[in-house]
Short mmCIF file of C-alpha atoms in Angstrom, two decimals:
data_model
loop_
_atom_site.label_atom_id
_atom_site.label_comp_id
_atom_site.label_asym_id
_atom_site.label_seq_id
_atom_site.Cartn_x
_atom_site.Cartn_y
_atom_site.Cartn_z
CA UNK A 267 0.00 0.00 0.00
CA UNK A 268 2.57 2.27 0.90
CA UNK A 269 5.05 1.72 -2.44
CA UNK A 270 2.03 1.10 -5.05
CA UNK A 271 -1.55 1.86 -4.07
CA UNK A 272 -2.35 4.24 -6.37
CA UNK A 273 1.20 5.00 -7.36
CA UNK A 274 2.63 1.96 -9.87
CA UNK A 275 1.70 -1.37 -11.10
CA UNK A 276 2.91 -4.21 -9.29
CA UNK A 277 3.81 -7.85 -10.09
CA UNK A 278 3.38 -10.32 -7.55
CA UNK A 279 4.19 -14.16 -8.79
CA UNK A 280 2.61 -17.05 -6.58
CA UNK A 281 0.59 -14.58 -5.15
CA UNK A 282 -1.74 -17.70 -4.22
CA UNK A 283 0.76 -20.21 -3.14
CA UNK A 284 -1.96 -22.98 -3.14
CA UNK A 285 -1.04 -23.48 -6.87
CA UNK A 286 2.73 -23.58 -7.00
CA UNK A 287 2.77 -26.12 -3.60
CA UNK A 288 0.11 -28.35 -5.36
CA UNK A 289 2.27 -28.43 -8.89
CA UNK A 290 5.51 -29.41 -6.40
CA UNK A 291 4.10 -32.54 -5.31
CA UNK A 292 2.35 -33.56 -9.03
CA UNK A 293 -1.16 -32.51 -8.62
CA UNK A 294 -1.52 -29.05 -10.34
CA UNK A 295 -4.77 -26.92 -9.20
CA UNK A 296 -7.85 -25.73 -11.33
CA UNK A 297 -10.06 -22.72 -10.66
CA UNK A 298 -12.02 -23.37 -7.78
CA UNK A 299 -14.80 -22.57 -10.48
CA UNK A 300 -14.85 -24.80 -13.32
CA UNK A 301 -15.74 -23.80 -16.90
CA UNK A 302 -19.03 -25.33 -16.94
CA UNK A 303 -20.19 -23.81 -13.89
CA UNK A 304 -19.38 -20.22 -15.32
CA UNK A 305 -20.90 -20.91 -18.26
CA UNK A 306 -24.42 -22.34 -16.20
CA UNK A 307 -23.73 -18.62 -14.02
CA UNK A 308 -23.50 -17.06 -17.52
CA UNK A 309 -27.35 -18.01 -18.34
CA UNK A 310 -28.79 -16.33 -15.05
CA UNK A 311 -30.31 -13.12 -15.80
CA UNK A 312 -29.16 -12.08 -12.16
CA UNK A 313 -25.73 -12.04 -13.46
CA UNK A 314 -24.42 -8.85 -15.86
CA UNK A 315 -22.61 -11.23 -18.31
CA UNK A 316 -21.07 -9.89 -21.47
CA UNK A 317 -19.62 -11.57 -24.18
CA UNK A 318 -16.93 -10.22 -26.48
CA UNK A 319 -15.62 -11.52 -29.84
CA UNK A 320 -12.49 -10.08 -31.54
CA UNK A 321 -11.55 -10.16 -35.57
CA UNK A 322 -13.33 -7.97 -35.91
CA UNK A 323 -14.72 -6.66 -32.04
CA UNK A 324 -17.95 -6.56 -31.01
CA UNK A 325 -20.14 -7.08 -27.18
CA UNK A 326 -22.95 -9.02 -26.70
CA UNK A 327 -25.12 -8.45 -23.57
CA UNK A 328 -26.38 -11.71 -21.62
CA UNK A 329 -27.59 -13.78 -20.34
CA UNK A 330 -26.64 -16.60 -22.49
CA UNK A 331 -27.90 -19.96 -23.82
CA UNK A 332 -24.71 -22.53 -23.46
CA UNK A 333 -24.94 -22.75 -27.31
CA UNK A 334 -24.12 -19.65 -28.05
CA UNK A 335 -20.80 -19.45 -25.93
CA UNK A 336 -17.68 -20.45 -27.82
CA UNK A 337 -16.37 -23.71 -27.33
CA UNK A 338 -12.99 -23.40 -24.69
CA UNK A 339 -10.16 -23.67 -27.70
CA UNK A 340 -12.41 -21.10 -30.22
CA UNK A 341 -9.77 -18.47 -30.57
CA UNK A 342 -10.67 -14.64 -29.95
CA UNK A 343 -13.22 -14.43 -26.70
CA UNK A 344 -13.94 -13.81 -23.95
CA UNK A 345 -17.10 -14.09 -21.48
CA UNK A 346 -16.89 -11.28 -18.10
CA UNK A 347 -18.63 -12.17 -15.21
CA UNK A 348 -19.23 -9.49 -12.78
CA UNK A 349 -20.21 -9.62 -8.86
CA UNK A 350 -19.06 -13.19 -9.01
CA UNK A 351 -18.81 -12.83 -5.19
CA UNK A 352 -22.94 -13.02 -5.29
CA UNK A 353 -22.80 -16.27 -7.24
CA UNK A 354 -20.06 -18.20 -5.94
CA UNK A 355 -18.35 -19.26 -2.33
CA UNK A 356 -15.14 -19.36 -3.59
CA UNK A 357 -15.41 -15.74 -5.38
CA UNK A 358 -16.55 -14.55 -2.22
CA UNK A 359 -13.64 -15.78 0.18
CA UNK A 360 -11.38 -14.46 -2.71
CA UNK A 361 -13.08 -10.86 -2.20
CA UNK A 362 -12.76 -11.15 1.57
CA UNK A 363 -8.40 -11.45 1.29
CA UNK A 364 -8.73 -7.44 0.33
CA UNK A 365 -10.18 -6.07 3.55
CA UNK A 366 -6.12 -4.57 4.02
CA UNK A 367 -7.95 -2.02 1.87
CA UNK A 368 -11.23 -0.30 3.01
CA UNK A 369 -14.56 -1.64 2.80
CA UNK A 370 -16.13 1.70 1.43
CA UNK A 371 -13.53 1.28 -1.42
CA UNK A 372 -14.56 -2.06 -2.49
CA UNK A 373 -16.71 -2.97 -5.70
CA UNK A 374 -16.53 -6.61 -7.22
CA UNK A 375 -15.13 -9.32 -8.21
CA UNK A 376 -15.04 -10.07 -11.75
CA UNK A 377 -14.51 -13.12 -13.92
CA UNK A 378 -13.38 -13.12 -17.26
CA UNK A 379 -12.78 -17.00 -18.75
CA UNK A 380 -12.02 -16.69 -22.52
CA UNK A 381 -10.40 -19.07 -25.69
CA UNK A 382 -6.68 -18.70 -26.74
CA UNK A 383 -6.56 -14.80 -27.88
CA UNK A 384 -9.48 -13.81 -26.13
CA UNK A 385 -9.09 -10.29 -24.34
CA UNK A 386 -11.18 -7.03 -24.74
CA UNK A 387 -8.24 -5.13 -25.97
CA UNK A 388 -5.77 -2.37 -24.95
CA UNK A 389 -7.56 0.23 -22.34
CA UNK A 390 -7.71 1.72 -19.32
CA UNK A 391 -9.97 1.49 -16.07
CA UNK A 392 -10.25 4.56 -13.62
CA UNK A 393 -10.10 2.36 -11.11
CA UNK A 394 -7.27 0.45 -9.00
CA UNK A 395 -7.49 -3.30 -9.79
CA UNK A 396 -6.13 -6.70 -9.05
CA UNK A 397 -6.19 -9.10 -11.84
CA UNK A 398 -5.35 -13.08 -10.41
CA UNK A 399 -5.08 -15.95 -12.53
CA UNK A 400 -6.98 -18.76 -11.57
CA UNK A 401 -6.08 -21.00 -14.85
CA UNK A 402 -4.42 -21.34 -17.89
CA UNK A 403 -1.62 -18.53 -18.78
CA UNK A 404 -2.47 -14.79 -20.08
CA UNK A 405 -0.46 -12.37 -21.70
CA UNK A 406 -0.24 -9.06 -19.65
CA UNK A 407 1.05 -6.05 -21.56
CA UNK A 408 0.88 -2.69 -20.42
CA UNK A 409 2.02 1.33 -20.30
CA UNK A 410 1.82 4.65 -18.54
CA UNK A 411 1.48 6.24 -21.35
CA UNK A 412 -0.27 9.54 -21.09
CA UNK A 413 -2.05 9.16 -24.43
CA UNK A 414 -5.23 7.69 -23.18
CA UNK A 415 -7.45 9.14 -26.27
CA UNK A 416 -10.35 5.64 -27.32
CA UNK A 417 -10.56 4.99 -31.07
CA UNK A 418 -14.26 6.32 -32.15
CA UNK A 419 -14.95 3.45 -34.68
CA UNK A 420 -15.08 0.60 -32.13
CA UNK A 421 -18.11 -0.85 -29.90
CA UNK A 422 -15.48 -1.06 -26.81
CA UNK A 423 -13.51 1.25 -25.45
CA UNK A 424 -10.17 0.50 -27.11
CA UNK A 425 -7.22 2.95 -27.08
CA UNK A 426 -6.28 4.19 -30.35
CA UNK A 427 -2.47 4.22 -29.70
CA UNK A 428 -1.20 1.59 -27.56
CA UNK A 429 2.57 1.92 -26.81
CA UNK A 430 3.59 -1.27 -25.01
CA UNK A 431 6.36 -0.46 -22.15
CA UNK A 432 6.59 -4.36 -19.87
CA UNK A 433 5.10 -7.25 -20.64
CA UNK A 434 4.73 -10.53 -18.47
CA UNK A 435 2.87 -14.04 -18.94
CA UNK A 436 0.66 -14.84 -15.84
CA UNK A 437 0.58 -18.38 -14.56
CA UNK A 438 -2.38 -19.84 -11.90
CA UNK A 439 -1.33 -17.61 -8.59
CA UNK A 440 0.37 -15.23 -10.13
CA UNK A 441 -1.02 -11.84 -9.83
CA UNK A 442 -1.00 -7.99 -10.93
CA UNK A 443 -1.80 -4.78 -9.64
CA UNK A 444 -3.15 -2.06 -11.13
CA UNK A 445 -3.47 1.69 -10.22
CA UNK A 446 -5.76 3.93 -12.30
CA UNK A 447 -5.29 4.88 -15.65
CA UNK A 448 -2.76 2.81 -16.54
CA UNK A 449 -3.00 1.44 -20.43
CA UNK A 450 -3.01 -2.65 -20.29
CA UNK A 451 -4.58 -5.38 -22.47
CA UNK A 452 -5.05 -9.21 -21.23
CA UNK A 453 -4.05 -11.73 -23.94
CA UNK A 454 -5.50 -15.44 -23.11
CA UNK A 455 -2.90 -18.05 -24.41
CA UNK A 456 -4.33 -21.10 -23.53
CA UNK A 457 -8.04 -22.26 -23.73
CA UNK A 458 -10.24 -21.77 -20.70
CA UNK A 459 -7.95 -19.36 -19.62
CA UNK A 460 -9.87 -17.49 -16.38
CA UNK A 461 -8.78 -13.99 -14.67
CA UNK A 462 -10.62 -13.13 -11.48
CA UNK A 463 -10.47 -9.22 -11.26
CA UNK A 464 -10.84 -8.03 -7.56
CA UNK A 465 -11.98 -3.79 -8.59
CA UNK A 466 -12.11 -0.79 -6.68
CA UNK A 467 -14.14 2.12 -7.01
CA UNK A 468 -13.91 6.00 -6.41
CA UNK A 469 -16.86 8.15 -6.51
CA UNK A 470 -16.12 12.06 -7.83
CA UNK A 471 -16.46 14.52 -5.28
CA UNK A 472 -19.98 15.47 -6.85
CA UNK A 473 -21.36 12.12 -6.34
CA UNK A 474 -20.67 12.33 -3.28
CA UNK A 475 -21.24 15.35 -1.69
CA UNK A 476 -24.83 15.36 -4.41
CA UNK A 477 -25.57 12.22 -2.38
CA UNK A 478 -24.63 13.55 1.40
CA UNK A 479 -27.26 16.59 0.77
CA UNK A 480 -29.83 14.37 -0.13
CA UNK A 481 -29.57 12.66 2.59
CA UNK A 482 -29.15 15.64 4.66
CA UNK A 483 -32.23 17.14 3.65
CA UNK A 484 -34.21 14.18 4.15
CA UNK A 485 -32.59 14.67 7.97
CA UNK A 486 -33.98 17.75 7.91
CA UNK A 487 -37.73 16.75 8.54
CA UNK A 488 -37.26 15.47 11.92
CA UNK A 489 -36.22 19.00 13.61
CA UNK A 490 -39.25 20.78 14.82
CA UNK A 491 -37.44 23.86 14.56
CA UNK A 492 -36.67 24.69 11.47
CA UNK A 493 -40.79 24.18 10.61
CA UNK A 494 -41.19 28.24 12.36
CA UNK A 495 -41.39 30.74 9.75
CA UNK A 496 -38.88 33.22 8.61
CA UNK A 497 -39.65 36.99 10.29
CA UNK A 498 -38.20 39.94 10.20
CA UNK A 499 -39.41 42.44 13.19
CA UNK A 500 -35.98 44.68 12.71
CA UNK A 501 -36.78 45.02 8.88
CA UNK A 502 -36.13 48.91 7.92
CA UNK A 503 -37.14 50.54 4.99
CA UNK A 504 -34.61 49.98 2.03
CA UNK A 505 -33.95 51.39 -0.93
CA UNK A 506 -32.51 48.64 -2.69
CA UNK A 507 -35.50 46.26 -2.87
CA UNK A 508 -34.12 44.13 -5.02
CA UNK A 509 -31.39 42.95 -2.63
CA UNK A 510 -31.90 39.78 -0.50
CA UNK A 511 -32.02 41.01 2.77
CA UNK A 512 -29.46 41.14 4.82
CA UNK A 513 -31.75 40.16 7.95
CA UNK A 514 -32.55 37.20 6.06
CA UNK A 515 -29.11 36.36 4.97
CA UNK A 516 -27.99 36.33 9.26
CA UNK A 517 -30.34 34.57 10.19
CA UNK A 518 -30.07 31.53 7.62
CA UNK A 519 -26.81 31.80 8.99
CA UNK A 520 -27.36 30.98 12.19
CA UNK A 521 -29.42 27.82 11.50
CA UNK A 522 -26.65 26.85 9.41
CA UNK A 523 -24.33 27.25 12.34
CA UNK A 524 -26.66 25.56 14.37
CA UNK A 525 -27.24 22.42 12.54
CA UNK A 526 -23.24 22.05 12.02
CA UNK A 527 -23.05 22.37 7.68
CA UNK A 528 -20.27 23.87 8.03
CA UNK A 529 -18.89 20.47 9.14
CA UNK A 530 -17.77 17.67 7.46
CA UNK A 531 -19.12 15.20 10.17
CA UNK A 532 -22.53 16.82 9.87
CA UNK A 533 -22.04 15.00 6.03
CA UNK A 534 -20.77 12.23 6.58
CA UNK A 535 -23.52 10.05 7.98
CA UNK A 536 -25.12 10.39 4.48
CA UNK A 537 -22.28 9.78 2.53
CA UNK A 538 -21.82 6.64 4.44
CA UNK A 539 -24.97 5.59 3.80
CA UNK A 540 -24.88 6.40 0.51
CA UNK A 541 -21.42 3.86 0.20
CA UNK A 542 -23.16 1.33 1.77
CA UNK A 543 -25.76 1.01 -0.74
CA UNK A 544 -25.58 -2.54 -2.97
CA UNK A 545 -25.11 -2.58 -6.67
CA UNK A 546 -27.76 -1.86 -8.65
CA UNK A 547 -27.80 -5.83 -9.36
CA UNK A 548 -27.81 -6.70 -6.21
CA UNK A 549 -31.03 -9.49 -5.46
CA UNK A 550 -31.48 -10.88 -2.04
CA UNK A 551 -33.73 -13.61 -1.51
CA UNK A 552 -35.33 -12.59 1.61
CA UNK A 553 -36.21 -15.47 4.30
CA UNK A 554 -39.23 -17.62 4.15
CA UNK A 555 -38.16 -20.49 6.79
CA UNK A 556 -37.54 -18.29 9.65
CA UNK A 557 -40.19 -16.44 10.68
CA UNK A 558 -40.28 -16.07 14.67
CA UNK A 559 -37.71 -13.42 16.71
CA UNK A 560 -37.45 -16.30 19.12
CA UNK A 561 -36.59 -19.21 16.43
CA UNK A 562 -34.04 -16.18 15.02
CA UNK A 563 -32.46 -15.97 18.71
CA UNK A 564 -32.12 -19.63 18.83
CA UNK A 565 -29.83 -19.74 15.31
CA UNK A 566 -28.25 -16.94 16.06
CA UNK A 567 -27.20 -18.38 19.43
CA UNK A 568 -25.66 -21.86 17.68
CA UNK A 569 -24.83 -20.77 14.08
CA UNK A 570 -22.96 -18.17 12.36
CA UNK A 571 -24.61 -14.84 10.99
CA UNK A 572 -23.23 -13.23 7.87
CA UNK A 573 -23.98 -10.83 5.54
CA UNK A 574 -25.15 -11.58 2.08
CA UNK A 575 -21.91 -11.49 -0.03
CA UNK A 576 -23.69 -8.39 -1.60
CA UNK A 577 -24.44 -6.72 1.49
CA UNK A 578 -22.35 -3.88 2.01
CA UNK A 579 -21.51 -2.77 5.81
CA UNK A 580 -20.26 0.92 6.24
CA UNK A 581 -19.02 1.94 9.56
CA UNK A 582 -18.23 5.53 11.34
CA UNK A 583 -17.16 4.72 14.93
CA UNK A 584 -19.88 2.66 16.22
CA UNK A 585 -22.45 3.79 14.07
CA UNK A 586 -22.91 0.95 11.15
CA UNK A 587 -24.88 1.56 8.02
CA UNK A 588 -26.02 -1.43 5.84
CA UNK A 589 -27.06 -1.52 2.42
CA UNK A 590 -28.25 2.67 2.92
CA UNK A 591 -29.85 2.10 6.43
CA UNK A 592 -28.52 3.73 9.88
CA UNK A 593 -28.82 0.16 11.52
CA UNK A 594 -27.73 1.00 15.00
CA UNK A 595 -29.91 4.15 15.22
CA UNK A 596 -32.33 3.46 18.78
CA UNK A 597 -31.10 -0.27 19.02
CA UNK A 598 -29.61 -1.73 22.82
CA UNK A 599 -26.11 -1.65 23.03
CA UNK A 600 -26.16 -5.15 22.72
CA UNK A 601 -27.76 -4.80 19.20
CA UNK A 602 -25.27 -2.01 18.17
CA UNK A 603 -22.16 -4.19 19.28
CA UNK A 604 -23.54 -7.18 17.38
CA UNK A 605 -23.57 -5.03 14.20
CA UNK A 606 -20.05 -3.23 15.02
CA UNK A 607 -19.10 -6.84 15.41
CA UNK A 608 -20.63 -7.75 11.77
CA UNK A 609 -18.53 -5.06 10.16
CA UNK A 610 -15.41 -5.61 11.29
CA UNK A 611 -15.33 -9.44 11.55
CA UNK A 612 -18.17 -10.22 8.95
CA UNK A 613 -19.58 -12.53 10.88
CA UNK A 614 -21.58 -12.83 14.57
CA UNK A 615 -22.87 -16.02 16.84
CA UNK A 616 -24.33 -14.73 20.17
CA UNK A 617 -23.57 -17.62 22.12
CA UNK A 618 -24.50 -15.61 25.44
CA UNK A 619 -27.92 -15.07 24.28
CA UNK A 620 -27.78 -11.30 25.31
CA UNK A 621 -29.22 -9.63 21.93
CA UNK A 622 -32.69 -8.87 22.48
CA UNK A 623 -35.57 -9.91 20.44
CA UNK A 624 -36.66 -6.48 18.89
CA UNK A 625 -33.95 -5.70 17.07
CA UNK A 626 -32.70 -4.58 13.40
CA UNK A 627 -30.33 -7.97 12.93
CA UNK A 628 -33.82 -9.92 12.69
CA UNK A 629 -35.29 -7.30 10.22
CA UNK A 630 -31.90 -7.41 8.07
CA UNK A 631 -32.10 -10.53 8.23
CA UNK A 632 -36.14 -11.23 7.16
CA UNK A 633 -34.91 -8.41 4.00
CA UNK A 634 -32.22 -11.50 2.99
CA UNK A 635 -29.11 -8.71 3.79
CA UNK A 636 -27.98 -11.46 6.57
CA UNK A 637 -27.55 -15.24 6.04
CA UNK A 638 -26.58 -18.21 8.63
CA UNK A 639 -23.22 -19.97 7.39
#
C-alpha cells in the first residue's frame, strides 16, 4: 500500500501459493470454479454477463444460452462475469483477502474466462485493480502512457495508440496490480484461460457530496425547529428592494451554524450511507423459513450470521450503516455491538444469548441482507 496503491503497477508471482505447492508434489490446481459452472452462471439473468468476440470486435449483452458461448479452444473471446462474489463461495472468500484495503472502497469481483486470444483489448480502467489468474496462462502487456485518447470506430472502449512499455505471462497464482489509468490489455494463451479481477471504485467529489445533501435534507424533517417561519421584526425601509435582505441572509446563517453544515461530520452520515448502498444488481432472496424473533435468537445463538456477499456494511465509529440504512440508530447496546461486530469481523454467533428480540439484525435478516453460514 505504501510503495504502489495508487502510485505503480505491481507484479506479484505465486501470489496464491496454493497453486505452485500443489504443482511441487504432481497434482496441479484448477479454478475453484470450473468452466461449466461459469458458463451455467453465464445463463442467469441475475448475473451482468457480457460476451466479447475479436476479428473484428464486437459485445454481446447476456444472459446466455450454453450454445451460443464459444467452445474453450475457439480463438478470440472472452465471457466477463461481474459480482461473481454473489454467485459463488469461492469468489466470495477471494473478495474477503482485500479487507487490508477499506470496505467503502470495495466494488466486485469479476470473472473473465475466454479461448486462446481472447481479451477485450488495450484500455484503461479509472479504477485500482487486481487481476489473479486462476487458470491457464495470459499475456499481460501494459504502459503509462499519457495518451489515453479511445478509437471512435469501435463498440469497446479500445485505445487508439497503444505503446507497449513491460510485458509478463501470468501463470495460476500469479497476480497484478493495477493503479488507475494505466493502459493494459489481457491476452488469453491457452483455452479456458480465467482472470478473477478483484476492482475498486472512487466516486467524484460530486457524487458524493450530491448524495450527502440528499440525505441531509431528508434529515432535515425530523427538527421541529426549522418548521417556524422566517420573520423579520428589525426590517427597515430599504432602498434597494431588489437585494436579498441582509436580515434574512444572518439569520439563515445561524441555522446553518446551528445544525453544524459547516462540518464535514454533519455530512458524513449520508455519505456513508450512501457507500453502503448494494449494486444496482444486487437481489437478495429474503427469508421464508424463519419467521419467529425467538426461532431467530435460537440460530443466532448456535450458528454463524453473515452478511449476504452483496451486502455492504459501512461503519463511522460505532455507528454501522447497511445496504443505505442507519442500523444502530435506537437499538440496545447489545444490538449495536452485534452489528459493530458484523462489520469488522463479517460474521456474529451470540452464544450468550444477550441480543434482544426487537432488534434490526432480525429485520436485516427477514430483507435476505444477513444469512446463517
Amino acid at each position: 500500500m505504501k510503495r504502489h496503491w495508487h502510485k505503480k503497477p505491481l507484479l506479484i508471482r505465486g501470489a496464491v501459493p496454493a497453486f505452485a505447492l500443489a504443482k511441487q508434489i504432481g497434482e496441479p490446481l484448477g479454478s475453484p470454479i470450473s468452466p461449466e459452472e461459469l458458463l451455467k452462471i453465464a445463463g442467469s439473468d441475475l448475473v451482468e454477463a457480457r460476451l466479447i468476440q475479436a476479428k473484428p470486435w464486437s459485445i454481446t449483452h447476456g444472459p446466455f444460452k450454453k450454445k451460443s458461448i464459444p467452445s474453450l479452444d475457439s480463438p478470440d473471446w472472452t465471457l466477463l462475469l461481474q459480482s461473481m462474489e454473489a454467485q459463488h463461495p469461492a469468489a466470495a472468500k477471494v473478495l474477503a483477502w482485500f479487507r487490508f484495503i477499506p470496505d467503502a472502497r470495495l466494488d466486485d469481483l469479476m470473472i473473465s474466462i475466454a479461448g486462446p486470444g481472447g481479451g477485450v483489448g488495450p484500455h484503461f480502467d479509472s479504477y485500482d485493480v487486481f487481476l489473479i489468474q486462476m487458470s491457464g496462462r495470459r499475456k499481460w502487456r501494459i504502459s503509462e502512457q499519457s495518451d489515453l485518447t479511445l478509437n471512435p470506430d469501435l463498440p469497446l472502449k479500445i485505445l487508439q495508440d497503444f505503446k507497449v512499455e513491460q510485458e509478463w505471462d501470468l501463470e495460476p497464482g500469479d497476480m497484478l496490480y493495477l493503479p488507475p489509468h494505466i493502459a493494459h490489455e489481457g491476452i488469453a494463451l491457452d483455452a479456458g484461460c480465467q482472470t478473477w479481477s478483484v476492482g475498486f471504485r472512487a466516486q467524484s467529489f460530486k457524487e458524493m457530496l450530491q448524495e450527502g445533501l440528499w440525505r441531509l435534507a431528508e434529515s432535515l424533517e425530523d427538527i421541529p425547529g426549522l418548521e417556524q417561519h422566517f420573520a423579520d421584526p428589525k426590517q427597515q425601509a430599504t432602498s434597494s428592494a431588489e437585494q436579498l435582505p441582509e436580515e434574512l441572509i444572518q439569520q439563515v446563517a445561524q441555522k446553518l451554524q446551528g445544525l453544524k453544515l459547516d462540518q464535514v461530520e454533519t455530512f458524513l452520515p449520508g455519505i456513508a450511507a450512501y457507500l453502503s448502498e448494494p449494486k444496482p444488481q444486487a437481489y437478495f432472496d429474503g427469508s421464508i423459513n424463519i419467521q419467529s424473533l425467538e426461532e431467530f435468537k435460537r440460530l443466532l445463538e448456535k450458528q454463524v450470521l453473515i452478511p449476504h456477499p452483496q451486502t455492504r456494511l459501512i461503519a463511522i465509529g460505532k455507528t454501522i450503516y447497511c445496504n443505505g440504512e442507519n442500523m444502530t440508530a435506537g437499538q440496545t447496546a447489545s444490538t449495536a455491538r452485534a452489528w459493530y461486530t458484523l462489520a469488522a469481523h463479517k460474521q456474529l454467533i451470540d452464544r450468550s444469548g444477550k441480543i434482544g428480540l426487537d432488534n434490526s439484525l432480525f429485520e436485516a435478516f427477514k430483507a435476505g441482507w444477513l444469512n446463517f453460514k
